[in-house]
Amino acid sequence: MFNVALAGLGWWGKIMVPQIKKSNKINVLKVVEPNAASTPGIAGYARTHGVELVTDLQAALRDPEIQGVVLCTPHTLHTEQIVAVANAGKHVFCEKPLSMNRADVLRAVEAVNRNKVALAVGHERRFEPPIIEAMRMIHAGEIGTPLQIEANFSQDKFLSLAADNWRLSTEEAPAGPMTATGIHLLDLSVGVFGEAAQVFASVKQLDSQLVNGDTLAIMLTFKKGGHALISAVLATPFDGRFAVYGSKGWVEVRDKTHPEAPEGWVLTKVIRGQPRVVKEYAPAPNVLANLEAFADAAEGRAPYPVPQSQMIANISALEAAIKSTQTGKIVDVES
């Protein structure tokens, strides 16, 4: 069993602990929450799930039983925490985004590789069965040359957050929905096309109290060709869609519900000259599948499915998108 500590018992961290407890590959021994004393229910949560509660990440890193760390912490902390975990010789799984800019993600990846530990990222969409099938079709050439992506990930869960929640801060969410939901679609787009070349992004506060913006639109071009049109809204009920259009056909994956409480997906594919095919997918534990892929990589059973080059390309495009929302201009993606 691969033993980890989980840092950050916020909304998503509390979802991940019971997910890990279902596994026969990965187990959480410790949880790290610096604000435990001032957060009601944290101690009880730790007792309920049979994990030790500590308030300092270094305490987990000093524990020889801990082989890896799962980071569910605010975005701007990720780079320094990845470096610290890697320097302690522990493997690291980090929630998205890995970093907020290219320079930081390069520093994080360098620390991981220098210490010869595994790095994984919380892009669980890559582990959804219909997304896996869609990517297989695309890379096998079944829809021909990929031409354009249309993707949307919208939700209204953030409307109930307190105004001082870190997920709504200018520092942690400088482009509104970008780091919350748009980053997942950016990751999938990189998975199809590779490195982005240019980005134009616009974020607006149209009808909510979300001062960093509730409505985001992005257009990207890619070095190998193709476009991606990405939409993310934080002030409308859930909708999720990822579609790739190619020279021979297209494939689309639609979510039935928010991934927090999945009810499955619908995959539609259309190939020129063939009947439309629609396939229903039952819910699947894609969050756990990602964590178990991390454990497999850490213990040498299989490479982690998301290459580091794509992790870097995703953050490089993220940095350009944030700059574009701030300047109103098309921004070249650094490489």
Coordinates of N, CA, C and O in Angstrom, one line a residue, residues 85 102 163 197:
V85 N 8.1 19.1 -1.0 CA 7.8 17.6 -0.9 C 8.8 16.8 -1.7 O 9.3 15.8 -1.2
R102 N 4.7 29.9 -16.0 CA 5.6 28.9 -16.6 C 6.9 28.8 -15.8 O 7.4 27.7 -15.6
A163 N -17.5 35.6 0.8 CA -16.7 36.6 0.0 C -15.2 36.5 0.2 O -14.4 36.8 -0.7
A197 N -0.1 28.3 -29.1 CA 0.8 29.3 -29.7 C 0.3 30.7 -29.2 O 1.2 31.5 -28.8

